[in-house]
């Protein structure tokens, strides 16, 4: 007889680890499954750091959710005695009419967030590592900062296990089907039954549910040694920075936490799959990022220290999907990436726990309905 649980969670990365944690803390019998041993470098959550920011240019509806995430990250830090979030401040840079600057300002004003508008000259004076062009402006937000994703996932999983969750690593879910008393999940190791299912498989969702119109996008992360003064990139001096330039190109970077200055483009990568993704980095990709560095952060254009390849799972409009599976109403699917969801993980984990427990989530989820 298959073992019975209240909820099975498929995928224990950013979202699944958080959902398992919330459910276990509520006394639910949870089974979490992952095809690898999280945290790992084969999905969407690796690469040392993730940006958290509050003046959300993508849509003001994300602001209450990120505010909830801040509280939950801090609570998780207290529960686990780990530093997960460092507030470095953040600047969103582009021409004043760019989606990035206009959108960040709209969210900041609507939600009365602490922020400042800066000219290019003011940015150069305040943050010498950053060299915006004269026609650029910036939204500065003091609460933006950095999350350490491996530590975040480890902390959620540790809390889930502490509260009784069964976590099975190196076990791949193959499919699920309705059963007489709930849902049956078939894996590479066996079968399990549960009343409800959460699918948080990241880029693996396109194998489990190939009919969904999701696109898996390859993204390269780069770490450089500073060519100039190292102190310019210290976390106390250099905020996280996100740039929109040449129309709709996006580029972002972090302070140096010891492993070099991390920078990357946001979008613009090749479409791929979780298993077929090219992990080598081509010379033209290195040259492309160096061009952006020379233009906007020239002091970071030193020796290449490391690269890593990561995956975005994009919805057509880049807003998350958090919704029930129409074919299996006992299952909730979260495709929360499009390159910007890590910061929300504990809030999304809480929403997923609410949905499978038929509780009303604390947020308006209309933006996240499957479309
Ligand atoms: C390069 C890059 C930079 C980013 N920068 C930011 C940022 O600065 N700020 C931000 O907020 N967000 C950022 N994001 C987005 C954020 O990292 C993702 O939204 C988030 O990590 C996605 O989490 P997830 O749980 O959906 O996927 P993952 O964390 O990848 O978890 C999915 C898990 O499912 C498992 N799995 C897959 N298939 C199966 C199966 N069949 N059976 C069992 N297990 C399975 C995988 O092994 C994996 O562990 C970035 C993403 C990338 C790639």
Short mmCIF file of N, CA and C in Angstrom, two decimals, residues 154-263:
data_model
loop_
_atom_site.label_atom_id
_atom_site.label_comp_id
_atom_site.label_asym_id
_atom_site.label_seq_id
_atom_site.Cartn_x
_atom_site.Cartn_y
_atom_site.Cartn_z
N UNK A 154 18.20 25.80 2.28
CA UNK A 154 18.63 24.91 3.37
C UNK A 154 17.82 25.22 4.64
N UNK A 155 17.60 26.50 4.90
CA UNK A 155 16.87 26.88 6.12
C UNK A 155 15.42 26.40 6.05
N UNK A 156 14.76 26.60 4.90
CA UNK A 156 13.37 26.13 4.76
C UNK A 156 13.29 24.61 4.92
N UNK A 157 14.24 23.90 4.31
CA UNK A 157 14.19 22.43 4.39
C UNK A 157 14.46 21.95 5.82
N UNK A 158 15.38 22.63 6.48
CA UNK A 158 15.69 22.23 7.87
C UNK A 158 14.46 22.43 8.75
N UNK A 159 13.75 23.54 8.55
CA UNK A 159 12.54 23.78 9.35
C UNK A 159 11.45 22.77 9.02
N UNK A 160 11.34 22.44 7.72
CA UNK A 160 10.32 21.45 7.32
C UNK A 160 10.60 20.11 8.00
N UNK A 161 11.86 19.69 7.93
CA UNK A 161 12.22 18.40 8.53
C UNK A 161 12.02 18.43 10.05
N UNK A 162 12.41 19.56 10.65
CA UNK A 162 12.28 19.68 12.11
C UNK A 162 10.81 19.51 12.54
N UNK A 163 9.88 19.95 11.67
CA UNK A 163 8.46 19.84 12.01
C UNK A 163 7.82 18.60 11.40
N UNK A 164 8.65 17.63 11.03
CA UNK A 164 8.10 16.31 10.72
C UNK A 164 7.94 15.98 9.25
N UNK A 165 8.35 16.87 8.33
CA UNK A 165 8.19 16.54 6.90
C UNK A 165 9.13 15.39 6.52
N UNK A 166 8.64 14.51 5.65
CA UNK A 166 9.53 13.50 5.03
C UNK A 166 10.07 14.12 3.76
N UNK A 167 11.38 14.17 3.62
CA UNK A 167 11.98 14.78 2.42
C UNK A 167 12.79 13.71 1.71
N UNK A 168 12.40 13.41 0.49
CA UNK A 168 13.11 12.38 -0.30
C UNK A 168 13.89 13.06 -1.41
N UNK A 169 15.21 12.94 -1.37
CA UNK A 169 16.06 13.50 -2.43
C UNK A 169 16.43 12.41 -3.43
N UNK A 170 16.90 12.81 -4.59
CA UNK A 170 17.29 11.86 -5.65
C UNK A 170 16.10 10.97 -6.03
N UNK A 171 14.92 11.52 -5.96
CA UNK A 171 13.71 10.77 -6.33
C UNK A 171 12.88 11.65 -7.25
N UNK A 172 12.71 11.19 -8.48
CA UNK A 172 12.06 12.01 -9.51
C UNK A 172 10.59 11.63 -9.61
N UNK A 173 9.71 12.63 -9.55
CA UNK A 173 8.28 12.37 -9.79
C UNK A 173 8.06 12.20 -11.29
N UNK A 174 7.32 11.17 -11.66
CA UNK A 174 7.09 10.89 -13.08
C UNK A 174 5.72 11.37 -13.54
N UNK A 175 4.70 11.16 -12.71
CA UNK A 175 3.34 11.59 -13.07
C UNK A 175 2.46 11.52 -11.83
N UNK A 176 1.23 12.05 -11.95
CA UNK A 176 0.25 11.89 -10.88
C UNK A 176 -1.10 11.63 -11.51
N UNK A 177 -1.97 11.01 -10.71
CA UNK A 177 -3.31 10.71 -11.21
C UNK A 177 -4.29 10.79 -10.05
N UNK A 178 -5.56 11.07 -10.39
CA UNK A 178 -6.59 11.09 -9.35
C UNK A 178 -6.75 9.68 -8.82
N UNK A 179 -6.99 9.54 -7.51
CA UNK A 179 -7.25 8.22 -6.93
C UNK A 179 -8.56 8.34 -6.14
N UNK A 180 -9.02 7.21 -5.60
CA UNK A 180 -10.34 7.24 -4.93
C UNK A 180 -10.35 8.23 -3.77
N UNK A 181 -9.22 8.36 -3.06
CA UNK A 181 -9.24 9.25 -1.90
C UNK A 181 -8.25 10.40 -2.03
N UNK A 182 -7.94 10.82 -3.24
CA UNK A 182 -7.04 11.97 -3.39
C UNK A 182 -6.24 11.87 -4.67
N UNK A 183 -4.94 11.90 -4.49
CA UNK A 183 -4.05 11.95 -5.64
C UNK A 183 -2.93 10.94 -5.44
N UNK A 184 -2.53 10.24 -6.51
CA UNK A 184 -1.43 9.27 -6.39
C UNK A 184 -0.26 9.80 -7.23
N UNK A 185 0.93 9.84 -6.62
CA UNK A 185 2.12 10.30 -7.34
C UNK A 185 3.03 9.11 -7.59
N UNK A 186 3.44 8.94 -8.84
CA UNK A 186 4.34 7.84 -9.20
C UNK A 186 5.74 8.43 -9.39
N UNK A 187 6.73 7.83 -8.73
CA UNK A 187 8.11 8.34 -8.81
C UNK A 187 9.03 7.23 -9.32
N UNK A 188 10.31 7.57 -9.45
CA UNK A 188 11.30 6.58 -9.85
C UNK A 188 11.47 5.51 -8.77
N UNK A 189 11.02 5.77 -7.55
CA UNK A 189 11.21 4.79 -6.46
C UNK A 189 9.93 4.10 -6.01
N UNK A 190 8.77 4.65 -6.34
CA UNK A 190 7.54 4.02 -5.85
C UNK A 190 6.32 4.89 -6.08
N UNK A 191 5.31 4.68 -5.25
CA UNK A 191 4.04 5.43 -5.37
C UNK A 191 3.66 5.96 -4.00
N UNK A 192 3.04 7.14 -3.98
CA UNK A 192 2.61 7.75 -2.72
C UNK A 192 1.23 8.35 -2.93
N UNK A 193 0.42 8.35 -1.86
CA UNK A 193 -0.92 8.94 -1.95
C UNK A 193 -0.98 10.15 -1.03
N UNK A 194 -1.80 11.11 -1.43
CA UNK A 194 -2.01 12.28 -0.58
C UNK A 194 -3.37 12.87 -0.90
N UNK A 195 -3.85 13.68 0.04
CA UNK A 195 -5.11 14.37 -0.21
C UNK A 195 -4.91 15.48 -1.23
N UNK A 196 -3.73 16.13 -1.20
CA UNK A 196 -3.46 17.28 -2.09
C UNK A 196 -2.02 17.20 -2.62
N UNK A 197 -1.82 17.95 -3.71
CA UNK A 197 -0.49 17.96 -4.34
C UNK A 197 -0.08 19.40 -4.65
N UNK A 198 1.20 19.69 -4.44
CA UNK A 198 1.77 20.98 -4.89
C UNK A 198 2.88 20.66 -5.88
N UNK A 199 2.85 21.30 -7.04
CA UNK A 199 3.90 21.08 -8.03
C UNK A 199 4.74 22.36 -8.14
N UNK A 200 5.97 22.26 -7.67
CA UNK A 200 6.90 23.40 -7.69
C UNK A 200 8.21 22.89 -8.30
N UNK A 201 8.11 22.40 -9.53
CA UNK A 201 9.25 21.71 -10.15
C UNK A 201 10.15 22.64 -10.95
N UNK A 202 9.94 23.95 -10.87
CA UNK A 202 10.80 24.88 -11.60
C UNK A 202 10.82 24.56 -13.08
N UNK A 203 12.02 24.52 -13.67
CA UNK A 203 12.12 24.25 -15.10
C UNK A 203 11.67 22.83 -15.44
N UNK A 204 11.63 21.93 -14.44
CA UNK A 204 11.17 20.56 -14.66
C UNK A 204 9.69 20.47 -14.93
N UNK A 205 8.96 21.55 -14.72
CA UNK A 205 7.51 21.53 -14.94
C UNK A 205 7.18 21.29 -16.41
N UNK A 206 8.06 21.70 -17.29
CA UNK A 206 7.75 21.54 -18.71
C UNK A 206 7.87 20.08 -19.16
N UNK A 207 8.50 19.24 -18.33
CA UNK A 207 8.51 17.79 -18.61
C UNK A 207 7.22 17.18 -18.04
N UNK A 208 6.85 17.61 -16.83
CA UNK A 208 5.67 17.04 -16.18
C UNK A 208 4.38 17.50 -16.85
N UNK A 209 4.37 18.76 -17.29
CA UNK A 209 3.16 19.33 -17.90
C UNK A 209 3.53 20.01 -19.22
N UNK A 210 3.86 19.21 -20.25
CA UNK A 210 4.37 19.79 -21.49
C UNK A 210 3.35 20.67 -22.21
N UNK A 211 2.07 20.54 -21.85
CA UNK A 211 1.06 21.35 -22.54
C UNK A 211 1.08 22.82 -22.10
N UNK A 212 1.75 23.13 -20.99
CA UNK A 212 1.77 24.53 -20.53
C UNK A 212 2.66 25.37 -21.45
N UNK A 213 2.23 26.59 -21.79
CA UNK A 213 3.04 27.42 -22.69
C UNK A 213 4.17 28.15 -21.96
N UNK A 214 5.04 27.38 -21.31
CA UNK A 214 6.16 27.98 -20.57
C UNK A 214 7.42 27.86 -21.41
N UNK A 215 8.31 28.82 -21.29
CA UNK A 215 9.56 28.78 -22.07
C UNK A 215 10.75 28.80 -21.12
N UNK A 216 11.61 27.80 -21.26
CA UNK A 216 12.79 27.70 -20.39
C UNK A 216 13.93 28.46 -21.08
N UNK A 217 14.50 29.41 -20.36
CA UNK A 217 15.50 30.30 -20.95
C UNK A 217 16.85 30.16 -20.23
N UNK A 218 17.91 29.97 -21.01
CA UNK A 218 19.26 29.86 -20.45
C UNK A 218 19.77 31.24 -20.06
N UNK A 219 20.35 31.34 -18.86
CA UNK A 219 20.89 32.62 -18.38
C UNK A 219 22.29 32.39 -17.83
N UNK A 220 23.23 33.26 -18.20
CA UNK A 220 24.62 33.09 -17.74
C UNK A 220 24.93 34.13 -16.66
N UNK A 221 25.53 33.66 -15.59
CA UNK A 221 26.01 34.54 -14.51
C UNK A 221 27.54 34.63 -14.63
N UNK A 222 28.08 35.82 -14.38
CA UNK A 222 29.53 36.05 -14.47
C UNK A 222 30.02 36.67 -13.16
N UNK A 223 31.21 36.27 -12.75
CA UNK A 223 31.88 36.92 -11.61
C UNK A 223 33.23 37.46 -12.11
N UNK A 224 33.50 38.74 -11.82
CA UNK A 224 34.75 39.37 -12.24
C UNK A 224 35.50 39.89 -11.03
N UNK A 225 36.83 39.85 -11.12
CA UNK A 225 37.64 40.58 -10.14
C UNK A 225 37.58 42.05 -10.52
N UNK A 226 37.42 42.95 -9.54
CA UNK A 226 37.44 44.37 -9.88
C UNK A 226 38.77 44.75 -10.54
N UNK A 227 38.69 45.59 -11.60
CA UNK A 227 39.91 46.06 -12.25
C UNK A 227 40.50 47.21 -11.45
N UNK A 228 39.62 47.95 -10.76
CA UNK A 228 40.08 49.10 -9.99
C UNK A 228 39.97 48.80 -8.50
N UNK A 229 39.54 49.81 -7.78
CA UNK A 229 39.49 49.70 -6.33
C UNK A 229 38.49 48.63 -5.87
N UNK A 230 38.97 47.71 -5.03
CA UNK A 230 38.10 46.63 -4.52
C UNK A 230 37.05 47.21 -3.59
N UNK A 231 37.42 48.26 -2.85
CA UNK A 231 36.51 48.78 -1.82
C UNK A 231 35.24 49.39 -2.41
N UNK A 232 35.32 49.83 -3.68
CA UNK A 232 34.13 50.39 -4.35
C UNK A 232 32.98 49.41 -4.38
N UNK A 233 33.32 48.09 -4.37
CA UNK A 233 32.29 47.05 -4.51
C UNK A 233 31.95 46.38 -3.18
N UNK A 234 32.46 46.91 -2.09
CA UNK A 234 32.13 46.34 -0.78
C UNK A 234 30.63 46.52 -0.53
N UNK A 235 29.98 45.55 0.13
CA UNK A 235 28.53 45.64 0.33
C UNK A 235 28.08 46.92 1.04
N UNK A 236 28.96 47.56 1.81
CA UNK A 236 28.57 48.82 2.47
C UNK A 236 28.59 50.00 1.51
N UNK A 237 29.29 49.85 0.36
CA UNK A 237 29.45 50.99 -0.56
C UNK A 237 28.67 50.81 -1.85
N UNK A 238 28.42 49.58 -2.23
CA UNK A 238 27.83 49.32 -3.54
C UNK A 238 26.45 48.68 -3.35
N UNK A 239 25.39 49.32 -3.84
CA UNK A 239 24.07 48.71 -3.74
C UNK A 239 23.87 47.67 -4.84
N UNK A 240 22.79 46.89 -4.76
CA UNK A 240 22.41 46.10 -5.93
C UNK A 240 21.93 47.10 -6.99
N UNK A 241 22.19 46.76 -8.26
CA UNK A 241 21.84 47.71 -9.32
C UNK A 241 21.24 46.99 -10.51
N UNK A 242 20.17 47.57 -11.04
CA UNK A 242 19.45 46.99 -12.18
C UNK A 242 19.30 48.08 -13.22
N UNK A 243 19.67 47.76 -14.48
CA UNK A 243 19.74 48.78 -15.53
C UNK A 243 18.82 48.38 -16.69
N UNK A 244 18.13 49.35 -17.25
CA UNK A 244 17.47 49.15 -18.54
C UNK A 244 18.16 50.07 -19.53
N UNK A 245 18.56 49.52 -20.68
CA UNK A 245 19.32 50.33 -21.64
C UNK A 245 19.02 49.86 -23.06
N UNK A 246 19.33 50.68 -24.03
CA UNK A 246 19.12 50.36 -25.45
C UNK A 246 17.72 49.77 -25.68
N UNK A 247 16.71 50.47 -25.18
CA UNK A 247 15.34 49.98 -25.36
C UNK A 247 14.96 49.01 -24.27
N UNK A 248 14.92 47.71 -24.61
CA UNK A 248 14.42 46.74 -23.62
C UNK A 248 15.48 45.74 -23.18
N UNK A 249 16.74 46.17 -23.12
CA UNK A 249 17.77 45.28 -22.56
C UNK A 249 17.94 45.57 -21.06
N UNK A 250 18.13 44.51 -20.27
CA UNK A 250 18.29 44.66 -18.82
C UNK A 250 19.60 43.98 -18.38
N UNK A 251 20.23 44.62 -17.42
CA UNK A 251 21.53 44.16 -16.91
C UNK A 251 21.51 44.44 -15.41
N UNK A 252 22.13 43.55 -14.59
CA UNK A 252 22.13 43.82 -13.14
C UNK A 252 23.42 43.34 -12.50
N UNK A 253 23.67 43.85 -11.31
CA UNK A 253 24.89 43.46 -10.61
C UNK A 253 24.76 43.60 -9.10
N UNK A 254 25.76 43.01 -8.42
CA UNK A 254 25.77 42.91 -6.95
C UNK A 254 27.07 43.49 -6.41
N UNK A 255 27.09 43.82 -5.13
CA UNK A 255 28.38 44.08 -4.50
C UNK A 255 29.20 42.78 -4.43
N UNK A 256 30.44 42.92 -4.03
CA UNK A 256 31.34 41.77 -3.96
C UNK A 256 31.28 41.16 -2.55
N UNK A 257 30.84 39.91 -2.46
CA UNK A 257 30.80 39.23 -1.16
C UNK A 257 32.02 38.34 -0.96
N UNK A 258 33.06 38.56 -1.76
CA UNK A 258 34.30 37.80 -1.60
C UNK A 258 34.61 36.93 -2.80
N UNK A 259 33.58 36.61 -3.57
CA UNK A 259 33.80 35.72 -4.72
C UNK A 259 33.92 36.46 -6.03
N UNK A 260 34.01 37.80 -5.99
CA UNK A 260 34.06 38.60 -7.21
C UNK A 260 32.76 39.39 -7.38
N UNK A 261 32.75 40.27 -8.37
CA UNK A 261 31.55 41.09 -8.65
C UNK A 261 30.66 40.29 -9.60
N UNK A 262 29.45 39.96 -9.14
CA UNK A 262 28.55 39.17 -9.99
C UNK A 262 27.68 40.09 -10.82
N UNK A 263 27.62 39.81 -12.13
CA UNK A 263 26.77 40.58 -13.06
C UNK A 263 26.12 39.62 -14.05
#
